[in-house]
PDB file of C-alpha atoms in Angstrom:
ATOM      1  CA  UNK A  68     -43.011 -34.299   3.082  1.00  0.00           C
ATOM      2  CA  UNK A  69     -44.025 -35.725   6.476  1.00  0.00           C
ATOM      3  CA  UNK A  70     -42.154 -33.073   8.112  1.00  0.00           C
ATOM      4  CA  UNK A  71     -44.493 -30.762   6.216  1.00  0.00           C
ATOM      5  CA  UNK A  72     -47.661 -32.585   7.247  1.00  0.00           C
ATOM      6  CA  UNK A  73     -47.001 -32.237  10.976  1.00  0.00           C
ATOM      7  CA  UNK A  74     -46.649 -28.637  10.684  1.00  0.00           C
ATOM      8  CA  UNK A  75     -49.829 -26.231  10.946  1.00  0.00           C
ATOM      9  CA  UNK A  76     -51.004 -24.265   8.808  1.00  0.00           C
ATOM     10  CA  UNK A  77     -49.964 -20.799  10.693  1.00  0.00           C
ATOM     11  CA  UNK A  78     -46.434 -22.045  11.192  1.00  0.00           C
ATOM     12  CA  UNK A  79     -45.945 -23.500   7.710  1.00  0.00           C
ATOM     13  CA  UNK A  80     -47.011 -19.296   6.720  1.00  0.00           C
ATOM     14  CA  UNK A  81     -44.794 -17.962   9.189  1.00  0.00           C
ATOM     15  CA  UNK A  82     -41.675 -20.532   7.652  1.00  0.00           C
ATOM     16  CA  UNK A  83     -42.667 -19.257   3.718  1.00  0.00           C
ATOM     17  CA  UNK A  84     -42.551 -15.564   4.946  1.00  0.00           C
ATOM     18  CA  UNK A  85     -39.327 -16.010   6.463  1.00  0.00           C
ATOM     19  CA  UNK A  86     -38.201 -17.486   3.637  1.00  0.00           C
ATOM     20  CA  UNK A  87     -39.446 -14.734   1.255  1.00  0.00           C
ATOM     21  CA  UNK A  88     -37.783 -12.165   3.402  1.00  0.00           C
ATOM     22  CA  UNK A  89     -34.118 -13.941   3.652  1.00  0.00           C
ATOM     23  CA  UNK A  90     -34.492 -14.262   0.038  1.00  0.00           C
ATOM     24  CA  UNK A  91     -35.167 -10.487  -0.605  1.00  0.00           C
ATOM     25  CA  UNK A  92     -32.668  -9.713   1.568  1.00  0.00           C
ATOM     26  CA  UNK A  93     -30.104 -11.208  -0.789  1.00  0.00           C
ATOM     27  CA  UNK A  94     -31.596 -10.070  -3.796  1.00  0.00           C
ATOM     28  CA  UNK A  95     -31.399  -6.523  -2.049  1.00  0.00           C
ATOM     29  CA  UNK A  96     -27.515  -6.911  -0.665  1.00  0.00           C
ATOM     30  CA  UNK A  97     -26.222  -8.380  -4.079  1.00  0.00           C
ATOM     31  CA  UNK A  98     -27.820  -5.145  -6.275  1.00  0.00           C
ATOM     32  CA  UNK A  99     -26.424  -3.251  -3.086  1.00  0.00           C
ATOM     33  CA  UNK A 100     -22.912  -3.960  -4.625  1.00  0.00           C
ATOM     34  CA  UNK A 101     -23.416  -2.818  -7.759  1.00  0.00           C
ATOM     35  CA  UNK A 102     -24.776   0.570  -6.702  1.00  0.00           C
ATOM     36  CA  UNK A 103     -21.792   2.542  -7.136  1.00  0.00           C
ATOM     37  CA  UNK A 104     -22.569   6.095  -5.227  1.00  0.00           C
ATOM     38  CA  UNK A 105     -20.791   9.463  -5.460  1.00  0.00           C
ATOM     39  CA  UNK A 106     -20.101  11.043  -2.056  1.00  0.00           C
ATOM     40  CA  UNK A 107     -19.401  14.785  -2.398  1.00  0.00           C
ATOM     41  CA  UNK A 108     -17.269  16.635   0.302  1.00  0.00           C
ATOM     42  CA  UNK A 109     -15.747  19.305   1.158  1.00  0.00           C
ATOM     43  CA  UNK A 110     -12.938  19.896   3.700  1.00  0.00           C
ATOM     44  CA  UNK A 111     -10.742  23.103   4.894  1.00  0.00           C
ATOM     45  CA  UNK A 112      -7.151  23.406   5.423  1.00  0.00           C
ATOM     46  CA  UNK A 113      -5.266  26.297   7.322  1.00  0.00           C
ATOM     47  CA  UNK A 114      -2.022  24.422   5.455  1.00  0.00           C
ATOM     48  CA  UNK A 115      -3.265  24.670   1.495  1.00  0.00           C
ATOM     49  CA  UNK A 116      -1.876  26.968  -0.660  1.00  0.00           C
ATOM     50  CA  UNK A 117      -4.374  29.569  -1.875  1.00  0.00           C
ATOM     51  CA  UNK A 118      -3.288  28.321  -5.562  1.00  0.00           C
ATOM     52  CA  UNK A 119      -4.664  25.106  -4.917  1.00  0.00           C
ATOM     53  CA  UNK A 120      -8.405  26.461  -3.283  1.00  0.00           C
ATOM     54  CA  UNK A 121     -11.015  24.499  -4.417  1.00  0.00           C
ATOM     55  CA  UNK A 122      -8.654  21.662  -5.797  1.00  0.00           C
ATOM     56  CA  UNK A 123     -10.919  18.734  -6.662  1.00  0.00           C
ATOM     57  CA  UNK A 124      -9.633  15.218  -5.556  1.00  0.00           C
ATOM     58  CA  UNK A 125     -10.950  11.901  -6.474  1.00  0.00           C
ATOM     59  CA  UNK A 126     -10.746   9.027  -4.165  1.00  0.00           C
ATOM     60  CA  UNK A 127     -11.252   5.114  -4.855  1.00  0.00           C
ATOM     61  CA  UNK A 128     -10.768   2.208  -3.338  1.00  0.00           C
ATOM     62  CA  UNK A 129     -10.742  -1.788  -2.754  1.00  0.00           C
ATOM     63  CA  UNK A 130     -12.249  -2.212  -6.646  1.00  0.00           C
ATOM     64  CA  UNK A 131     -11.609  -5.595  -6.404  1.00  0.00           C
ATOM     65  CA  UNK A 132     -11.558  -6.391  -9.902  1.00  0.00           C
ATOM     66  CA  UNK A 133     -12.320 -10.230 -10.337  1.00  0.00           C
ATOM     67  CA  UNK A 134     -14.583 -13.334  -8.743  1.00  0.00           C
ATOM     68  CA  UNK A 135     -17.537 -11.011  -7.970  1.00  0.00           C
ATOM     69  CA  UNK A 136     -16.859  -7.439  -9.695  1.00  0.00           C
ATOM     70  CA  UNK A 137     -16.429  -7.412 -13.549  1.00  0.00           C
ATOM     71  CA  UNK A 138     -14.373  -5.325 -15.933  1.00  0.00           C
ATOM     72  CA  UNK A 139     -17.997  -2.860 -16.801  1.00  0.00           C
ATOM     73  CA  UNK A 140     -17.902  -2.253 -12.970  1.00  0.00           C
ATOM     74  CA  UNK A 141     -14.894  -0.654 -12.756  1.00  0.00           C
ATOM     75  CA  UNK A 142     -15.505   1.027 -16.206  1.00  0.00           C
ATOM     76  CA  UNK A 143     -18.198   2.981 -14.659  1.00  0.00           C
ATOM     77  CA  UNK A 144     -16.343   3.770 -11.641  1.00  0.00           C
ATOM     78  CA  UNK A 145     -13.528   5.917 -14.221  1.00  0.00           C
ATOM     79  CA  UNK A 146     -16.954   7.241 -15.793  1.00  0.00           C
ATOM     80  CA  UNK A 147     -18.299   8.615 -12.795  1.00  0.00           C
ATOM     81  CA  UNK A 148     -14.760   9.769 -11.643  1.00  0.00           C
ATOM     82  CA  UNK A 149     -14.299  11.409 -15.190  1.00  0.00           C
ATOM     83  CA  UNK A 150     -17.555  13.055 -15.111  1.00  0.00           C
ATOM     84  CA  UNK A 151     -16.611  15.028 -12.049  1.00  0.00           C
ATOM     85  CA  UNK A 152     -13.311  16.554 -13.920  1.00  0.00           C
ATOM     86  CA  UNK A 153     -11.365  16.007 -10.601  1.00  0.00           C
ATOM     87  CA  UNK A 154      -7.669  17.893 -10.719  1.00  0.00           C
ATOM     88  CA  UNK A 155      -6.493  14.618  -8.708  1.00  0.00           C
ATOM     89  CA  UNK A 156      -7.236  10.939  -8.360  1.00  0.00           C
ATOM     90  CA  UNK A 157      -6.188   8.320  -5.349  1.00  0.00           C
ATOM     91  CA  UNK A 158      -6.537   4.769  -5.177  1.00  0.00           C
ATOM     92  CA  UNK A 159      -5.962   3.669  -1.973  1.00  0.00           C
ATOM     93  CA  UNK A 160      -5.570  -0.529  -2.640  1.00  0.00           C
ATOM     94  CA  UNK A 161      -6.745  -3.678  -3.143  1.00  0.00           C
ATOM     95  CA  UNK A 162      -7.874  -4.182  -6.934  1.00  0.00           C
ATOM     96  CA  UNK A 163      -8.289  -7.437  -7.738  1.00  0.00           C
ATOM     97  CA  UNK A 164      -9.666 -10.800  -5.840  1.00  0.00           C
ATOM     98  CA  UNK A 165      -9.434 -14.056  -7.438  1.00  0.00           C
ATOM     99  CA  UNK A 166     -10.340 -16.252  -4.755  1.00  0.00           C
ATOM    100  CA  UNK A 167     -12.438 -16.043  -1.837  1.00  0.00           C
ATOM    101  CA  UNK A 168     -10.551 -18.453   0.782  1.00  0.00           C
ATOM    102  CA  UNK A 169      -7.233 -19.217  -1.227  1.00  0.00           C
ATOM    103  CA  UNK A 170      -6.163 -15.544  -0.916  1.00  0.00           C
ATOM    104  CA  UNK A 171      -2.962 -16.784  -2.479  1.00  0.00           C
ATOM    105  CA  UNK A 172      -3.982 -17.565  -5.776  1.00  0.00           C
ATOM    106  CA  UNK A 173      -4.087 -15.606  -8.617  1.00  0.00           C
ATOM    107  CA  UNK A 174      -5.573 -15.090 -11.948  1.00  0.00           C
ATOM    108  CA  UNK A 175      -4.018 -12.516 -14.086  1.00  0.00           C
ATOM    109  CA  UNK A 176      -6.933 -11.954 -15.818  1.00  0.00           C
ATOM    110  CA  UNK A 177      -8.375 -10.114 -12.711  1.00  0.00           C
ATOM    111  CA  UNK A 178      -5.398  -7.611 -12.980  1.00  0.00           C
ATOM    112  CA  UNK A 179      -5.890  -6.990 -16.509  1.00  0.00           C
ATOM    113  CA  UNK A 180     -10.062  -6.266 -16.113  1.00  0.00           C
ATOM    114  CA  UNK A 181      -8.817  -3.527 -13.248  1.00  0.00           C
ATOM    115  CA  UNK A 182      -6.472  -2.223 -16.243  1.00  0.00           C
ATOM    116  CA  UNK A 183      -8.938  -1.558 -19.060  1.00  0.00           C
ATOM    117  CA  UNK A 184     -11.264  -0.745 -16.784  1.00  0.00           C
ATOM    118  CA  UNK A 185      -9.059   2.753 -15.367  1.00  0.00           C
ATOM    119  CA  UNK A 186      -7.602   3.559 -18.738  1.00  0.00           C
ATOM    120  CA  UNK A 187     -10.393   6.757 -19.303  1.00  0.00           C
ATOM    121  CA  UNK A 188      -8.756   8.487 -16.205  1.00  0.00           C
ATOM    122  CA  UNK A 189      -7.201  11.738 -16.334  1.00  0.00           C
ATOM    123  CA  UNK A 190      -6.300  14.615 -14.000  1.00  0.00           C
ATOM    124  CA  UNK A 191      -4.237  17.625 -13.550  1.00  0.00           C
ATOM    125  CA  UNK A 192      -2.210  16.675 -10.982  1.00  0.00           C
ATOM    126  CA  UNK A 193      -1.394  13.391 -11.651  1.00  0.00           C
ATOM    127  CA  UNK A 194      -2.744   9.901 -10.626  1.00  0.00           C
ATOM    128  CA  UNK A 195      -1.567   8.277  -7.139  1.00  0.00           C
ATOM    129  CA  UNK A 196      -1.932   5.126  -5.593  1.00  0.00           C
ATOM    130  CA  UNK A 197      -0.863   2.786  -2.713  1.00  0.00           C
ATOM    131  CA  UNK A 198      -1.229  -1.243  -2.792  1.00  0.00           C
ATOM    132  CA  UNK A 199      -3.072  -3.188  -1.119  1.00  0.00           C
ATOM    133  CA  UNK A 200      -3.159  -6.410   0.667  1.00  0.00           C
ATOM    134  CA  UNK A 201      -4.737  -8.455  -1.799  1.00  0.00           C
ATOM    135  CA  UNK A 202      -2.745  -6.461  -4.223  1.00  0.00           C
ATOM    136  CA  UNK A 203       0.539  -7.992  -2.371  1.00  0.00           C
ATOM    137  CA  UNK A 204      -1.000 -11.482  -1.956  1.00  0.00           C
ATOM    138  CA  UNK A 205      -1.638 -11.995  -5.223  1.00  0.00           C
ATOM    139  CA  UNK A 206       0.498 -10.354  -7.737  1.00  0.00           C
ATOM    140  CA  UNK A 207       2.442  -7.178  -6.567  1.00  0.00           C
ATOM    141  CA  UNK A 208       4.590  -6.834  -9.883  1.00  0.00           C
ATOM    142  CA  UNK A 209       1.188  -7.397 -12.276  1.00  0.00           C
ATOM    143  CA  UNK A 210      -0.673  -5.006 -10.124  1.00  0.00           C
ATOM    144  CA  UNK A 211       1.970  -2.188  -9.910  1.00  0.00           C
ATOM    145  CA  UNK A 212       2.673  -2.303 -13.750  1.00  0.00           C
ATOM    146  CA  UNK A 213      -0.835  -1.936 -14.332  1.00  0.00           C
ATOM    147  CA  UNK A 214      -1.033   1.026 -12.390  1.00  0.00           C
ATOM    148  CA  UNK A 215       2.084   2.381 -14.020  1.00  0.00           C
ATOM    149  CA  UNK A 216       1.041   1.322 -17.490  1.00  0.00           C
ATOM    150  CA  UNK A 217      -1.971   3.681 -17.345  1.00  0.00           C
ATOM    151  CA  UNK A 218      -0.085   6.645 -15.990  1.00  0.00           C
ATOM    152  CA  UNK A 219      -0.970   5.806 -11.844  1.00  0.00           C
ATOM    153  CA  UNK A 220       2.318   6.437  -9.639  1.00  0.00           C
ATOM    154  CA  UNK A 221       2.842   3.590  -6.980  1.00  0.00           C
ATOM    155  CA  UNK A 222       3.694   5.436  -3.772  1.00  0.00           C
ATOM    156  CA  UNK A 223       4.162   2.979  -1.182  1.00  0.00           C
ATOM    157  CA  UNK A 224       7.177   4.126   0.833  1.00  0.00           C
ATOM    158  CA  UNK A 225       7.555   7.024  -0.817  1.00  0.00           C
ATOM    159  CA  UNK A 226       7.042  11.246  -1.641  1.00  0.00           C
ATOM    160  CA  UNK A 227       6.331  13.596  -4.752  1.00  0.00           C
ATOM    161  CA  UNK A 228       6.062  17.261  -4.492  1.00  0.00           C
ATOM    162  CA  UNK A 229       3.641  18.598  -7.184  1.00  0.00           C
ATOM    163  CA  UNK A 230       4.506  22.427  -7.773  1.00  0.00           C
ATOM    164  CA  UNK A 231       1.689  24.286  -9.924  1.00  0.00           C
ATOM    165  CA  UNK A 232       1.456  27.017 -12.171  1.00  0.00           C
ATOM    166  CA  UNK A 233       2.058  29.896  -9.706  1.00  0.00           C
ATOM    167  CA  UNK A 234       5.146  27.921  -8.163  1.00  0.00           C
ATOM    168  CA  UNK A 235       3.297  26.855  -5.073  1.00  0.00           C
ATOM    169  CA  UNK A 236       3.217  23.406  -4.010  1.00  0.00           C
ATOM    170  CA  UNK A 237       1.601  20.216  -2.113  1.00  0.00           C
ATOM    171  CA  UNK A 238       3.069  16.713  -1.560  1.00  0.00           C
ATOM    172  CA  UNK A 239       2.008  13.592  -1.540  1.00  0.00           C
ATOM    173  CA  UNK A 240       2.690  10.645   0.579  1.00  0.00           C
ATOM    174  CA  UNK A 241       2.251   7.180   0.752  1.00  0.00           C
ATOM    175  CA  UNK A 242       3.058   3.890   3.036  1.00  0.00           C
ATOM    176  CA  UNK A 243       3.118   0.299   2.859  1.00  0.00           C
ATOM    177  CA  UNK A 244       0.040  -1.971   3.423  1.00  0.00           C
ATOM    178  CA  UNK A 245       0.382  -3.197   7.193  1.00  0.00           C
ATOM    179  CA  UNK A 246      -0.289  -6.623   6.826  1.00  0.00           C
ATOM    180  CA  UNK A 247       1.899  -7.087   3.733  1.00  0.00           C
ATOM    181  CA  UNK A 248       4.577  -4.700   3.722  1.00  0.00           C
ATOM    182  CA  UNK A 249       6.732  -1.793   5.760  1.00  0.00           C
ATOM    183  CA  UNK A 250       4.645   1.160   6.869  1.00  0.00           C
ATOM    184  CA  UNK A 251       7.576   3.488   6.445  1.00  0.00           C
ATOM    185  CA  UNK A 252       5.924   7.413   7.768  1.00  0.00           C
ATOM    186  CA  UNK A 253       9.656   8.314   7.879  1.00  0.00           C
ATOM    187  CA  UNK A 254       9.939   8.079   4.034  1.00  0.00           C
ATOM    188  CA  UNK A 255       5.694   8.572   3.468  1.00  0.00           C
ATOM    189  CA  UNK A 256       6.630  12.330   5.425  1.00  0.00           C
ATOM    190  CA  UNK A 257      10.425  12.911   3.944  1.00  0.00           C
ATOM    191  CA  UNK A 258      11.423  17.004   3.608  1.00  0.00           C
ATOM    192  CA  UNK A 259       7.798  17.945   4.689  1.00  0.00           C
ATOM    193  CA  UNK A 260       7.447  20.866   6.765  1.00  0.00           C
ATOM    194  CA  UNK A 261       4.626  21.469   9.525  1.00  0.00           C
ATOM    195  CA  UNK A 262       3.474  24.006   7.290  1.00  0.00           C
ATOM    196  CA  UNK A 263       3.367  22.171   4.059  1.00  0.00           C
ATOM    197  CA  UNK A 264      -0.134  20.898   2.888  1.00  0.00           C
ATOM    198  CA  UNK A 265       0.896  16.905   2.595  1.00  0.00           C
ATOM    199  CA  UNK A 266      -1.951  14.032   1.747  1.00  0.00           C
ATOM    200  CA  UNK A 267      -1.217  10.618   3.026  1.00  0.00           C
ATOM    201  CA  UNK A 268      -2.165   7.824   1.057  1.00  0.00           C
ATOM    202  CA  UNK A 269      -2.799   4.274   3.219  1.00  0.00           C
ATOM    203  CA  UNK A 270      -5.141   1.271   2.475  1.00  0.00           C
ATOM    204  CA  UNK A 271      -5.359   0.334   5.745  1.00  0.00           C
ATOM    205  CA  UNK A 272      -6.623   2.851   8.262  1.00  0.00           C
ATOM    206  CA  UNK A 273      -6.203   1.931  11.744  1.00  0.00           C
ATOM    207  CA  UNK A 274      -2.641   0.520  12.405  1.00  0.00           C
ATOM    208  CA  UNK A 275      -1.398   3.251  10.404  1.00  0.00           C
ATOM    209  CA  UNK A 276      -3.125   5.656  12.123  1.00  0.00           C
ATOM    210  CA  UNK A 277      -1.655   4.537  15.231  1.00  0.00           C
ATOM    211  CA  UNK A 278       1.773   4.175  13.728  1.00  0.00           C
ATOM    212  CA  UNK A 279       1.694   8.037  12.805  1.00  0.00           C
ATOM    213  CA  UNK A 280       0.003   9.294  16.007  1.00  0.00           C
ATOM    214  CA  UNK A 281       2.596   7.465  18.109  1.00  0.00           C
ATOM    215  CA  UNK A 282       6.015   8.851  16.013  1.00  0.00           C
ATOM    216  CA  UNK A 283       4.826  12.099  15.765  1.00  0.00           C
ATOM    217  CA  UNK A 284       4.446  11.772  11.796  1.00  0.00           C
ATOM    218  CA  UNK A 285       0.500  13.770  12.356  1.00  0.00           C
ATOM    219  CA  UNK A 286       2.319  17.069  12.134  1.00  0.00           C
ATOM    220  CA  UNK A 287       3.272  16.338   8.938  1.00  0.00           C
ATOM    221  CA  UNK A 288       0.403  15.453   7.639  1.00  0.00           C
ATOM    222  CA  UNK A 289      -2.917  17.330   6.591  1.00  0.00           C
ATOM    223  CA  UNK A 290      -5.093  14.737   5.169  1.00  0.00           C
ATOM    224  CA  UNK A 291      -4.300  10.662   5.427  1.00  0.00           C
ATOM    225  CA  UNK A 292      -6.814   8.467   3.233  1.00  0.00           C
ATOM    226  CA  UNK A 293      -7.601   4.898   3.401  1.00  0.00           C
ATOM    227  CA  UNK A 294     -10.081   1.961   2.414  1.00  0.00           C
ATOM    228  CA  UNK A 295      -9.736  -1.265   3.107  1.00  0.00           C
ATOM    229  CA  UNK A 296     -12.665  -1.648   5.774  1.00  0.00           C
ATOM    230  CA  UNK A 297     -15.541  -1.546   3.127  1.00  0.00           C
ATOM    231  CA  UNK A 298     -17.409   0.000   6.241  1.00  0.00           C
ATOM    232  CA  UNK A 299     -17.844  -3.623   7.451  1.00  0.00           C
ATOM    233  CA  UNK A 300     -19.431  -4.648   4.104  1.00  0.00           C
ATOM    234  CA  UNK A 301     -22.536  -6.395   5.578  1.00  0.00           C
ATOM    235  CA  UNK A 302     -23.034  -4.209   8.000  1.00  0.00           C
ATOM    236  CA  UNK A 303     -25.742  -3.948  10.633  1.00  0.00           C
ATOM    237  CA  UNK A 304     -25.640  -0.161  11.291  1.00  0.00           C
ATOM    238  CA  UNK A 305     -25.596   2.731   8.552  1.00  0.00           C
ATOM    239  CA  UNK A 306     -22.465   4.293   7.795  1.00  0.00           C
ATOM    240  CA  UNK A 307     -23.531   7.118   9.598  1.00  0.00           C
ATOM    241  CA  UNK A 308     -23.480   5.655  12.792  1.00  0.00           C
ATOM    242  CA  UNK A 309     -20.604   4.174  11.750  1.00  0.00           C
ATOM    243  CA  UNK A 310     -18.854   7.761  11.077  1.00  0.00           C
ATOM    244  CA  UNK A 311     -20.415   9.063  14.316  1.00  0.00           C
ATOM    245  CA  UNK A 312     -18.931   7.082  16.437  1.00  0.00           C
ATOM    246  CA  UNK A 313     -15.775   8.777  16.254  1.00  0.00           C
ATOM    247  CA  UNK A 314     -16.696  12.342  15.290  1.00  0.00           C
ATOM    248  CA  UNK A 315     -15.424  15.524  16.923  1.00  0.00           C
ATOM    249  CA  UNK A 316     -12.567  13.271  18.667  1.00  0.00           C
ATOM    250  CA  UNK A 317      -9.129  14.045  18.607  1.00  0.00           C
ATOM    251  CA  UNK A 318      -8.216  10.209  18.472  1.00  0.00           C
ATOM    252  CA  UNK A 319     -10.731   7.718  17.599  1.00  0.00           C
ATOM    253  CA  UNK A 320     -12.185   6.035  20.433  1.00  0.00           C
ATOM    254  CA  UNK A 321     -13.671   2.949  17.947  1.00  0.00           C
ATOM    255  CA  UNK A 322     -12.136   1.331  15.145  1.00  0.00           C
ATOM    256  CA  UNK A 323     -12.149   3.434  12.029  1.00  0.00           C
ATOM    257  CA  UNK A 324     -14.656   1.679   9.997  1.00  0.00           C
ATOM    258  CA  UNK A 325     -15.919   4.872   7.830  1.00  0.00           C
ATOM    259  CA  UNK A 326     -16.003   7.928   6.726  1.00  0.00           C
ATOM    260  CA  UNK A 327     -14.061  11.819   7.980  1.00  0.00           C
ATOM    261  CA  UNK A 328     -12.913  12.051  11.518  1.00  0.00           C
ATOM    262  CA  UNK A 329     -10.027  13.992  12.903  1.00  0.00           C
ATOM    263  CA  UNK A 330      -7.080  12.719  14.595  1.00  0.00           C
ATOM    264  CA  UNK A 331      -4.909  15.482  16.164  1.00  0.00           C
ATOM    265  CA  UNK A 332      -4.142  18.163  13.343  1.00  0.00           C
ATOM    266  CA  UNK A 333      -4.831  15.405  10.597  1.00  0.00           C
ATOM    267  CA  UNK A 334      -8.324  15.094   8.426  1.00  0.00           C
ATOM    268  CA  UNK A 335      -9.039  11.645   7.830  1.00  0.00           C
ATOM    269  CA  UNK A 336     -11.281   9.767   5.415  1.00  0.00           C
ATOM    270  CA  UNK A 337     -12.072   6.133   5.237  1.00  0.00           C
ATOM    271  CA  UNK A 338     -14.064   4.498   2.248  1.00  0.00           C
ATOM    272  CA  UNK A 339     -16.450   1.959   2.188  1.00  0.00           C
ATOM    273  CA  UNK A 340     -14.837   1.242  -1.410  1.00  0.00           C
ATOM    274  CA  UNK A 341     -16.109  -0.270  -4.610  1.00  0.00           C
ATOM    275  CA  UNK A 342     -16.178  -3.825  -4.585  1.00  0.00           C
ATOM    276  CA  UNK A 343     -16.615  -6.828  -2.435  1.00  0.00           C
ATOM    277  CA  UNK A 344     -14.652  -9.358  -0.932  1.00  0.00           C
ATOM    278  CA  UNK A 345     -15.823 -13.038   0.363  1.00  0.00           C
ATOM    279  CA  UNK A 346     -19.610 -12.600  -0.992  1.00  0.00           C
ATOM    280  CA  UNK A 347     -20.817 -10.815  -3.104  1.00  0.00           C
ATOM    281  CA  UNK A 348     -23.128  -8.820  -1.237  1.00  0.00           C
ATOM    282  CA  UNK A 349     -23.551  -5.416   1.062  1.00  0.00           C
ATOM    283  CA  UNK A 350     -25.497  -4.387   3.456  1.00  0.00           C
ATOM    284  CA  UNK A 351     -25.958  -0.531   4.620  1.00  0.00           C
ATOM    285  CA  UNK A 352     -22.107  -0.217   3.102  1.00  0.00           C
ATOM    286  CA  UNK A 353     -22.638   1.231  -0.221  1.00  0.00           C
ATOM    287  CA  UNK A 354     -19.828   1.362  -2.923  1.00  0.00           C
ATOM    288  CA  UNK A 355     -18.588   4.553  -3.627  1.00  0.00           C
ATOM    289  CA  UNK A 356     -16.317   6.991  -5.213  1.00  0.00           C
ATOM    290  CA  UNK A 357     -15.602   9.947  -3.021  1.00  0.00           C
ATOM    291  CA  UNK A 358     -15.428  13.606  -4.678  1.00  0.00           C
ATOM    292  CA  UNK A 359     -13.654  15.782  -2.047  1.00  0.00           C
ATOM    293  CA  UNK A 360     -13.344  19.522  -2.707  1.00  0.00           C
ATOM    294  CA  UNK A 361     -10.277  21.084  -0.803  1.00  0.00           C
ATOM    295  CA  UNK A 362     -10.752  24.683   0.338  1.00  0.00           C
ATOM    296  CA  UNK A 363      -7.794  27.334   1.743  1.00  0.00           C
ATOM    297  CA  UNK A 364      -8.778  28.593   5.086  1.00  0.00           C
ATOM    298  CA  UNK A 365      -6.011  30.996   3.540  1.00  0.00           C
ATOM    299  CA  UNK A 366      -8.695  32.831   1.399  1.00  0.00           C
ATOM    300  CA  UNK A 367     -10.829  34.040   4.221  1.00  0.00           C
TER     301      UNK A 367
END
């Protein structure tokens, strides 16, 4: 209180209004995580088979289901998914968080609110997903078979070839987490030819992207997606500028924090996610699922 008294009148104003602002500024970042956003985009490809023009793919990522994001959050993340009526659906990692400085602990609980919460999901073409790091910390066997249990193949290390209707085909790829496991391209990119259409599934972006540029593995692939940055989560820019930074490059010049860029012949997209990590809060770095409409350069 005698602190108080010796301060004057203007500065004891000036102190309250900074006080009101920091406070609104939480308020604003905490409702900022639970503003789950649609981003809608569409991308060409000289490599797609005309079959598979205007193929609708669904991408998610870093849902986080636990300490900060609850079961209904990821239930209206497979809502919004389902509402688009996408022909495919990626997760790219990371979907639970239990602690925020024991990264090692675990709470199976977490696992099982990710697991109700994607059970609505349904597409075409299957469901595909990689792991993540939290994914590995915590529980890699819970996490997989929840994946599994609601019809999600686990493609770390590994290929499928999805043939359609009119016996044309794509192929999808994924690798390892880099902090937590191998990033094997050599198995991600197995029997693809340069002019295959292959998607490449990684939760991490930028090692990866390195990993690929430097063995050659780009050829191979058309379109490598990844999460895991959750564009910064309290960030100081907008994503935009974030997404500028690096577009109409052939290599990134930045760290790939968000959004499409092109590295050498690949199409890349980074997502600023669905949940949160360490506090529960965002800034600028909305949640979102990502709605991306592929088009055959083929058909023109």
């Amino acid at each position: 209180m005698k602190f108080l008294k010796k301060i004057s009148k203007r500065n004891k104003i000036i102190f309250l209004a900074v006080i009101i602002i920091l406070v609104l500024i939480h308020i604003y970042m905490y409702n900022t995580i639970h503003s789950l956003r649609v981003r809608y985009i569409t991308l060409e490809f000289e490599d797609l088979p005309k079959s598979f023009d205007n193929m609708k793919v669904a991408l998610a990522a870093d849902m986080h289901a636990g300490l900060y994001i609850p079961e209904s959050h990821i239930k209206k993340m497979s809502d919004m998914i389902m509402e688009e009526k996408p022909d495919m659906i990626l997760f790219a990692g990371d979907y639970i968080y239990s602690a925020p400085h024991k990264f090692s602990h675990y709470d199976k609980e977490n696992t099982e609110k990710f697991s109700n919460g994607i059970n609505v999901l349904k597409a075409k073409y299957g469901k595909y997903a990689v792991l993540g790091n939290h994914d590995n910390w915590e529980s890699t066997e819970d996490v997989s078979n929840a994946l599994y249990s609601n019809g999600f193949k686990v493609m770390d290390n590994t290929i499928l070839f999805i043939t359609n209707e009119m016996g044309e085909y794509i192929s999808i790829g994924g690798v390892g987490d880099y902090l937590t496991d191998d990033v094997r391209f050599d198995a991600a990119v197995s029997n693809v030819h340069t002019n295959d259409f292959h998607i490449l599934l990684s939760h991490e972006p930028n090692m990866p992207l390195k990993k690929a540029k430097d063995g050659g593995y780009i050829k191979s692939i058309d379109f490598f997606l990844s999460g895991h940055t959750h564009g910064l989560q309290i960030s100081f820019l907008p994503m935009w500028v974030w997404e500028g930074l690096n577009n109409n490059r052939e290599y990134p010049r930045f760290p790939v924090i968000y959004g499409i860029l092109n590295y050498g012949n690949m199409k890349v997209y980074v997502t600023s996610g669905v949940g949160s990590v360490l506090f529960p809060f965002r800034l600028f770095a909305y949640p979102e699922v990502v709605i991306i409409t592929l088009k055959s350069v083929k058909n023109k």
